[in-house]
Amino acid sequence: MSFITFEGIDGAGKTLQARLLRDRLVREGYKVWLTEEPTKGVIGAVLRDFVEGRISLREETVALLFAADRLEHLREIEKALSDNVYVISDRYLLSSLAYQGSKLPISWVKEINRFARLPDLVVLLDLPPEVAYSRVLRKGAFDRDLKRLSRVRELYLKLSEKPPWRDVTVKIDASQGPEEVHSDVVKALRDKGLI
Ligand code: TYD
């Protein structure tokens, strides 16, 4: 079975696209588990408090917590994959490299995440930061200024062009409408032989 992750800056439409893909695969008869990071576990709860501005933490602590949340998440991911379930995760390792990597030495962020397996496919939903920003203005305040979104996007693009990410990442134009994006996602899965 396959491990598919959705990535991109805030406002790219990952959550909607992950759901559309889940629904599509379920209709086609696959067993699917849609999950997300930060997770719904105990470490994920602390991360949500941070992301939503209820607590303040040092950047290093945040990076370590995302890595720890992922380590626990992977137990469930591996289990689902071994049960022949398609796993779709709304954010995963590349989020840490792009977000934490834009504030901390990226080699250290990679190191603390070295246990994390590579997904079979990374769908990178890419769009101009200005468009993403206007979509998320109504949401919380964490890391959502325009300059920050631009830096994170640049890092996503740079990482996705280098191994090992280059071989598993498909970049999709997320400024299109949801239906167009969804059909590009399905095409990416077909091209990779995952469906
Ligand atoms: P998410 O709930 O996916 O927010 P959105 O739906 O707005 O994209 O993610 C919350 C925030 O967590 C998001 O701003 C990105 C950040 N994040 C990291 O900084 N590092 C990580 O490793 C992950 C998984 C998320």
PDB file of C-alpha atoms and ligand atoms in Angstrom:
ATOM      1  CA  MET A   1       0.000   0.000   0.000  1.00  0.00           C
ATOM      2  CA  SER A   2       1.028   3.596  -0.270  1.00  0.00           C
ATOM      3  CA  PHE A   3       1.933   6.483   1.941  1.00  0.00           C
ATOM      4  CA  ILE A   4       0.897   9.810   0.418  1.00  0.00           C
ATOM      5  CA  THR A   5       1.461  13.188   2.027  1.00  0.00           C
ATOM      6  CA  PHE A   6       0.120  16.644   1.228  1.00  0.00           C
ATOM      7  CA  GLU A   7       2.396  19.612   1.685  1.00  0.00           C
ATOM      8  CA  GLY A   8       2.373  23.332   1.039  1.00  0.00           C
ATOM      9  CA  ILE A   9       2.115  26.678   2.764  1.00  0.00           C
ATOM     10  CA  ASP A  10      -0.923  27.611   4.825  1.00  0.00           C
ATOM     11  CA  GLY A  11      -3.816  28.388   2.498  1.00  0.00           C
ATOM     12  CA  ALA A  12      -2.730  25.988  -0.264  1.00  0.00           C
ATOM     13  CA  GLY A  13      -5.807  23.795   0.250  1.00  0.00           C
ATOM     14  CA  LYS A  14      -4.116  20.660   1.590  1.00  0.00           C
ATOM     15  CA  THR A  15      -6.900  19.688   3.941  1.00  0.00           C
ATOM     16  CA  LEU A  16      -9.608  19.895   1.259  1.00  0.00           C
ATOM     17  CA  GLN A  17      -7.470  18.020  -1.281  1.00  0.00           C
ATOM     18  CA  ALA A  18      -6.543  15.300   1.216  1.00  0.00           C
ATOM     19  CA  ARG A  19     -10.266  14.767   1.897  1.00  0.00           C
ATOM     20  CA  LEU A  20     -11.186  14.724  -1.792  1.00  0.00           C
ATOM     21  CA  LEU A  21      -8.510  12.108  -2.427  1.00  0.00           C
ATOM     22  CA  ARG A  22      -9.635  10.027   0.554  1.00  0.00           C
ATOM     23  CA  ASP A  23     -13.244  10.068  -0.708  1.00  0.00           C
ATOM     24  CA  ARG A  24     -12.135   9.156  -4.210  1.00  0.00           C
ATOM     25  CA  LEU A  25     -10.006   6.204  -3.092  1.00  0.00           C
ATOM     26  CA  VAL A  26     -12.754   4.942  -0.779  1.00  0.00           C
ATOM     27  CA  ARG A  27     -15.224   5.065  -3.714  1.00  0.00           C
ATOM     28  CA  GLU A  28     -12.764   3.026  -5.749  1.00  0.00           C
ATOM     29  CA  GLY A  29     -12.754   0.377  -3.021  1.00  0.00           C
ATOM     30  CA  TYR A  30      -9.442   1.066  -1.269  1.00  0.00           C
ATOM     31  CA  LYS A  31      -8.999   1.055   2.486  1.00  0.00           C
ATOM     32  CA  VAL A  32      -7.826   4.533   3.452  1.00  0.00           C
ATOM     33  CA  TRP A  33      -6.673   6.264   6.613  1.00  0.00           C
ATOM     34  CA  LEU A  34      -6.639  10.052   6.476  1.00  0.00           C
ATOM     35  CA  THR A  35      -4.403  11.505   9.145  1.00  0.00           C
ATOM     36  CA  GLU A  36      -2.570  14.732   9.911  1.00  0.00           C
ATOM     37  CA  GLU A  37       0.337  16.466  11.607  1.00  0.00           C
ATOM     38  CA  PRO A  38       0.324  17.935  14.177  1.00  0.00           C
ATOM     39  CA  THR A  39      -1.465  14.737  15.226  1.00  0.00           C
ATOM     40  CA  LYS A  40      -4.421  14.264  17.517  1.00  0.00           C
ATOM     41  CA  GLY A  41      -2.125  12.671  20.113  1.00  0.00           C
ATOM     42  CA  VAL A  42      -0.754  14.244  23.305  1.00  0.00           C
ATOM     43  CA  ILE A  43       2.278  15.842  21.654  1.00  0.00           C
ATOM     44  CA  GLY A  44       0.112  17.092  18.809  1.00  0.00           C
ATOM     45  CA  ALA A  45      -2.142  18.777  21.369  1.00  0.00           C
ATOM     46  CA  VAL A  46       0.799  20.768  22.743  1.00  0.00           C
ATOM     47  CA  LEU A  47       1.781  21.719  19.200  1.00  0.00           C
ATOM     48  CA  ARG A  48      -1.739  22.963  18.471  1.00  0.00           C
ATOM     49  CA  ASP A  49      -1.584  25.111  21.604  1.00  0.00           C
ATOM     50  CA  PHE A  50       1.597  26.592  20.204  1.00  0.00           C
ATOM     51  CA  VAL A  51       0.379  26.968  16.616  1.00  0.00           C
ATOM     52  CA  GLU A  52      -2.798  28.652  17.782  1.00  0.00           C
ATOM     53  CA  GLY A  53      -0.884  31.058  20.009  1.00  0.00           C
ATOM     54  CA  ARG A  54      -1.964  29.814  23.445  1.00  0.00           C
ATOM     55  CA  ILE A  55       1.548  28.988  24.619  1.00  0.00           C
ATOM     56  CA  SER A  56       4.997  30.195  23.675  1.00  0.00           C
ATOM     57  CA  LEU A  57       7.940  27.856  23.073  1.00  0.00           C
ATOM     58  CA  ARG A  58      11.501  28.165  21.794  1.00  0.00           C
ATOM     59  CA  GLU A  59      11.989  27.301  18.123  1.00  0.00           C
ATOM     60  CA  GLU A  60      14.235  24.366  19.043  1.00  0.00           C
ATOM     61  CA  THR A  61      11.573  22.982  21.365  1.00  0.00           C
ATOM     62  CA  VAL A  62       8.973  23.270  18.592  1.00  0.00           C
ATOM     63  CA  ALA A  63      11.220  21.377  16.168  1.00  0.00           C
ATOM     64  CA  LEU A  64      11.829  18.611  18.722  1.00  0.00           C
ATOM     65  CA  LEU A  65       8.116  18.336  19.485  1.00  0.00           C
ATOM     66  CA  PHE A  66       7.194  18.034  15.799  1.00  0.00           C
ATOM     67  CA  ALA A  67       9.833  15.297  15.464  1.00  0.00           C
ATOM     68  CA  ALA A  68       8.526  13.501  18.577  1.00  0.00           C
ATOM     69  CA  ASP A  69       4.921  13.797  17.405  1.00  0.00           C
ATOM     70  CA  ARG A  70       6.003  12.250  14.096  1.00  0.00           C
ATOM     71  CA  LEU A  71       7.873   9.408  15.780  1.00  0.00           C
ATOM     72  CA  GLU A  72       4.694   8.372  17.601  1.00  0.00           C
ATOM     73  CA  HIS A  73       2.614   8.964  14.466  1.00  0.00           C
ATOM     74  CA  LEU A  74       4.861   6.586  12.525  1.00  0.00           C
ATOM     75  CA  ARG A  75       3.909   3.659  14.728  1.00  0.00           C
ATOM     76  CA  GLU A  76       0.318   4.027  13.518  1.00  0.00           C
ATOM     77  CA  ILE A  77       1.373   4.771   9.951  1.00  0.00           C
ATOM     78  CA  GLU A  78       3.541   1.634   9.728  1.00  0.00           C
ATOM     79  CA  LYS A  79       0.763  -0.446  11.244  1.00  0.00           C
ATOM     80  CA  ALA A  80      -1.813   0.835   8.721  1.00  0.00           C
ATOM     81  CA  LEU A  81       0.537   0.249   5.785  1.00  0.00           C
ATOM     82  CA  SER A  82       1.177  -3.304   6.925  1.00  0.00           C
ATOM     83  CA  ASP A  83      -2.617  -3.806   7.058  1.00  0.00           C
ATOM     84  CA  ASN A  84      -2.818  -2.769   3.372  1.00  0.00           C
ATOM     85  CA  VAL A  85      -4.323   0.600   4.130  1.00  0.00           C
ATOM     86  CA  TYR A  86      -3.586   3.694   2.048  1.00  0.00           C
ATOM     87  CA  VAL A  87      -2.262   6.343   4.387  1.00  0.00           C
ATOM     88  CA  ILE A  88      -2.856   9.987   3.455  1.00  0.00           C
ATOM     89  CA  SER A  89      -1.253  12.526   5.770  1.00  0.00           C
ATOM     90  CA  ASP A  90      -2.122  16.213   5.776  1.00  0.00           C
ATOM     91  CA  ARG A  91       1.485  17.424   6.383  1.00  0.00           C
ATOM     92  CA  TYR A  92       4.487  15.314   7.355  1.00  0.00           C
ATOM     93  CA  LEU A  93       8.272  15.499   7.356  1.00  0.00           C
ATOM     94  CA  LEU A  94       8.673  18.062   4.568  1.00  0.00           C
ATOM     95  CA  SER A  95       6.680  20.537   6.713  1.00  0.00           C
ATOM     96  CA  SER A  96       9.369  20.371   9.394  1.00  0.00           C
ATOM     97  CA  LEU A  97      12.136  20.840   6.841  1.00  0.00           C
ATOM     98  CA  ALA A  98      10.392  23.824   5.270  1.00  0.00           C
ATOM     99  CA  TYR A  99       8.988  25.545   8.386  1.00  0.00           C
ATOM    100  CA  GLN A 100      11.534  24.722  11.094  1.00  0.00           C
ATOM    101  CA  GLY A 101      14.305  24.617   8.474  1.00  0.00           C
ATOM    102  CA  SER A 102      13.630  28.231   7.604  1.00  0.00           C
ATOM    103  CA  LYS A 103      14.419  29.275  11.188  1.00  0.00           C
ATOM    104  CA  LEU A 104      16.978  26.707  12.379  1.00  0.00           C
ATOM    105  CA  PRO A 105      19.942  24.906  10.765  1.00  0.00           C
ATOM    106  CA  ILE A 106      18.294  22.506   8.330  1.00  0.00           C
ATOM    107  CA  SER A 107      20.935  19.809   8.913  1.00  0.00           C
ATOM    108  CA  TRP A 108      19.862  19.649  12.561  1.00  0.00           C
ATOM    109  CA  VAL A 109      16.161  19.493  11.624  1.00  0.00           C
ATOM    110  CA  LYS A 110      16.992  16.603   9.267  1.00  0.00           C
ATOM    111  CA  GLU A 111      19.019  14.877  11.956  1.00  0.00           C
ATOM    112  CA  ILE A 112      16.256  14.917  14.589  1.00  0.00           C
ATOM    113  CA  ASN A 113      13.886  13.490  11.946  1.00  0.00           C
ATOM    114  CA  ARG A 114      16.204  10.832  10.568  1.00  0.00           C
ATOM    115  CA  PHE A 115      13.919   8.006  11.749  1.00  0.00           C
ATOM    116  CA  ALA A 116      11.101   9.232   9.501  1.00  0.00           C
ATOM    117  CA  ARG A 117      10.605   7.154   6.348  1.00  0.00           C
ATOM    118  CA  LEU A 118      10.100   8.875   3.029  1.00  0.00           C
ATOM    119  CA  PRO A 119       6.529   8.872   1.697  1.00  0.00           C
ATOM    120  CA  ASP A 120       5.771   7.117  -1.605  1.00  0.00           C
ATOM    121  CA  LEU A 121       4.337  10.344  -2.965  1.00  0.00           C
ATOM    122  CA  VAL A 122       4.464  13.934  -1.759  1.00  0.00           C
ATOM    123  CA  VAL A 123       1.855  16.227  -3.286  1.00  0.00           C
ATOM    124  CA  LEU A 124       3.264  19.726  -3.035  1.00  0.00           C
ATOM    125  CA  LEU A 125       0.447  22.214  -3.494  1.00  0.00           C
ATOM    126  CA  ASP A 126       2.211  25.303  -4.723  1.00  0.00           C
ATOM    127  CA  LEU A 127       0.834  28.811  -5.117  1.00  0.00           C
ATOM    128  CA  PRO A 128       1.978  32.415  -4.856  1.00  0.00           C
ATOM    129  CA  PRO A 129       2.249  33.472  -1.189  1.00  0.00           C
ATOM    130  CA  GLU A 130       0.006  36.493  -1.862  1.00  0.00           C
ATOM    131  CA  VAL A 131      -2.857  34.212  -2.896  1.00  0.00           C
ATOM    132  CA  ALA A 132      -2.275  31.877   0.053  1.00  0.00           C
ATOM    133  CA  TYR A 133      -2.097  34.828   2.416  1.00  0.00           C
ATOM    134  CA  SER A 134      -5.427  36.244   1.326  1.00  0.00           C
ATOM    135  CA  ARG A 135      -6.961  32.799   1.912  1.00  0.00           C
ATOM    136  CA  VAL A 136      -5.667  32.482   5.496  1.00  0.00           C
ATOM    137  CA  LEU A 137      -6.171  36.048   6.726  1.00  0.00           C
ATOM    138  CA  ARG A 138      -9.208  34.956   8.686  1.00  0.00           C
ATOM    139  CA  LYS A 139      -7.331  32.172  10.477  1.00  0.00           C
ATOM    140  CA  GLY A 140      -4.896  32.228  13.442  1.00  0.00           C
ATOM    141  CA  ALA A 141      -1.775  34.324  13.716  1.00  0.00           C
ATOM    142  CA  PHE A 142       1.043  31.743  13.829  1.00  0.00           C
ATOM    143  CA  ASP A 143       3.681  32.249  11.174  1.00  0.00           C
ATOM    144  CA  ARG A 144       1.264  33.638   8.709  1.00  0.00           C
ATOM    145  CA  ASP A 145       2.845  36.844   7.639  1.00  0.00           C
ATOM    146  CA  LEU A 146       3.556  37.202   3.975  1.00  0.00           C
ATOM    147  CA  LYS A 147       7.362  37.279   4.217  1.00  0.00           C
ATOM    148  CA  ARG A 148       7.376  34.123   6.277  1.00  0.00           C
ATOM    149  CA  LEU A 149       5.058  32.320   3.847  1.00  0.00           C
ATOM    150  CA  SER A 150       7.368  33.340   0.985  1.00  0.00           C
ATOM    151  CA  ARG A 151      10.442  31.958   2.763  1.00  0.00           C
ATOM    152  CA  VAL A 152       8.709  28.685   3.571  1.00  0.00           C
ATOM    153  CA  ARG A 153       7.484  28.343  -0.011  1.00  0.00           C
ATOM    154  CA  GLU A 154      10.997  28.931  -1.387  1.00  0.00           C
ATOM    155  CA  LEU A 155      12.355  26.228   0.881  1.00  0.00           C
ATOM    156  CA  TYR A 156       9.601  23.794  -0.163  1.00  0.00           C
ATOM    157  CA  LEU A 157      10.489  24.399  -3.812  1.00  0.00           C
ATOM    158  CA  LYS A 158      14.223  24.072  -3.215  1.00  0.00           C
ATOM    159  CA  LEU A 159      13.901  20.858  -1.214  1.00  0.00           C
ATOM    160  CA  SER A 160      11.520  19.321  -3.741  1.00  0.00           C
ATOM    161  CA  GLU A 161      14.124  19.698  -6.485  1.00  0.00           C
ATOM    162  CA  LYS A 162      16.839  17.840  -4.588  1.00  0.00           C
ATOM    163  CA  PRO A 163      17.182  14.151  -3.726  1.00  0.00           C
ATOM    164  CA  PRO A 164      15.624  12.315  -1.996  1.00  0.00           C
ATOM    165  CA  TRP A 165      12.501  14.507  -2.283  1.00  0.00           C
ATOM    166  CA  ARG A 166      12.847  15.085  -6.034  1.00  0.00           C
ATOM    167  CA  ASP A 167      12.036  11.445  -6.713  1.00  0.00           C
ATOM    168  CA  VAL A 168       8.805  11.360  -4.728  1.00  0.00           C
ATOM    169  CA  THR A 169       7.420  14.894  -5.042  1.00  0.00           C
ATOM    170  CA  VAL A 170       4.862  16.142  -7.538  1.00  0.00           C
ATOM    171  CA  LYS A 171       4.299  19.880  -7.602  1.00  0.00           C
ATOM    172  CA  ILE A 172       0.766  20.976  -8.404  1.00  0.00           C
ATOM    173  CA  ASP A 173      -0.527  24.475  -9.178  1.00  0.00           C
ATOM    174  CA  ALA A 174      -2.792  25.167  -6.197  1.00  0.00           C
ATOM    175  CA  SER A 175      -4.050  28.491  -7.502  1.00  0.00           C
ATOM    176  CA  GLN A 176      -6.420  26.511  -9.773  1.00  0.00           C
ATOM    177  CA  GLY A 177      -9.927  25.594  -8.634  1.00  0.00           C
ATOM    178  CA  PRO A 178     -10.383  22.604  -6.270  1.00  0.00           C
ATOM    179  CA  GLU A 179     -11.662  20.289  -9.044  1.00  0.00           C
ATOM    180  CA  GLU A 180      -8.677  20.972 -11.293  1.00  0.00           C
ATOM    181  CA  VAL A 181      -6.263  20.464  -8.412  1.00  0.00           C
ATOM    182  CA  HIS A 182      -7.997  17.199  -7.513  1.00  0.00           C
ATOM    183  CA  SER A 183      -7.714  15.824 -11.027  1.00  0.00           C
ATOM    184  CA  ASP A 184      -4.000  16.719 -11.084  1.00  0.00           C
ATOM    185  CA  VAL A 185      -3.614  14.820  -7.791  1.00  0.00           C
ATOM    186  CA  VAL A 186      -5.343  11.729  -9.202  1.00  0.00           C
ATOM    187  CA  LYS A 187      -3.184  11.938 -12.342  1.00  0.00           C
ATOM    188  CA  ALA A 188      -0.042  12.096 -10.147  1.00  0.00           C
ATOM    189  CA  LEU A 189      -1.102   8.885  -8.374  1.00  0.00           C
ATOM    190  CA  ARG A 190      -1.735   7.179 -11.712  1.00  0.00           C
ATOM    191  CA  ASP A 191       1.590   8.325 -13.156  1.00  0.00           C
ATOM    192  CA  LYS A 192       3.379   6.902 -10.105  1.00  0.00           C
ATOM    193  CA  GLY A 193       1.486   3.632 -10.466  1.00  0.00           C
ATOM    194  CA  LEU A 194      -0.074   4.003  -7.029  1.00  0.00           C
ATOM    195  CA  ILE A 195      -3.642   3.458  -8.284  1.00  0.00           C
TER     196      ILE A 195
HETATM  197  P1  TYD B   1      -2.079  22.814   9.864  1.00  0.00           P
HETATM  198  O1  TYD B   1      -2.979  22.426  10.972  1.00  0.00           O
HETATM  199  O2  TYD B   1      -1.903  21.909   8.703  1.00  0.00           O
HETATM  200  O3  TYD B   1      -2.499  24.274   9.391  1.00  0.00           O
HETATM  201  P2  TYD B   1      -3.117  24.686   7.996  1.00  0.00           P
HETATM  202  O4  TYD B   1      -4.332  23.841   7.792  1.00  0.00           O
HETATM  203  O5  TYD B   1      -3.413  26.131   8.201  1.00  0.00           O
HETATM  204  O6  TYD B   1      -2.055  24.438   6.979  1.00  0.00           O
HETATM  205  O7  TYD B   1      -0.624  23.088  10.433  1.00  0.00           O
HETATM  206  C1  TYD B   1      -0.464  23.942  11.481  1.00  0.00           C
HETATM  207  C2  TYD B   1       0.853  24.660  11.394  1.00  0.00           C
HETATM  208  O8  TYD B   1       1.905  23.792  11.808  1.00  0.00           O
HETATM  209  C3  TYD B   1       1.213  25.164  10.025  1.00  0.00           C
HETATM  210  O9  TYD B   1       1.371  26.577  10.076  1.00  0.00           O
HETATM  211  C4  TYD B   1       2.538  24.533   9.724  1.00  0.00           C
HETATM  212  C5  TYD B   1       3.046  24.081  11.055  1.00  0.00           C
HETATM  213  N1  TYD B   1       3.937  22.895  11.018  1.00  0.00           N
HETATM  214  C6  TYD B   1       5.294  23.074  11.238  1.00  0.00           C
HETATM  215  O10 TYD B   1       5.770  24.205  11.437  1.00  0.00           O
HETATM  216  N2  TYD B   1       6.121  21.970  11.232  1.00  0.00           N
HETATM  217  C7  TYD B   1       5.659  20.707  11.020  1.00  0.00           C
HETATM  218  O11 TYD B   1       6.448  19.731  11.029  1.00  0.00           O
HETATM  219  C8  TYD B   1       4.239  20.531  10.793  1.00  0.00           C
HETATM  220  C9  TYD B   1       3.688  19.148  10.577  1.00  0.00           C
HETATM  221  C10 TYD B   1       3.420  21.652  10.801  1.00  0.00           C
END
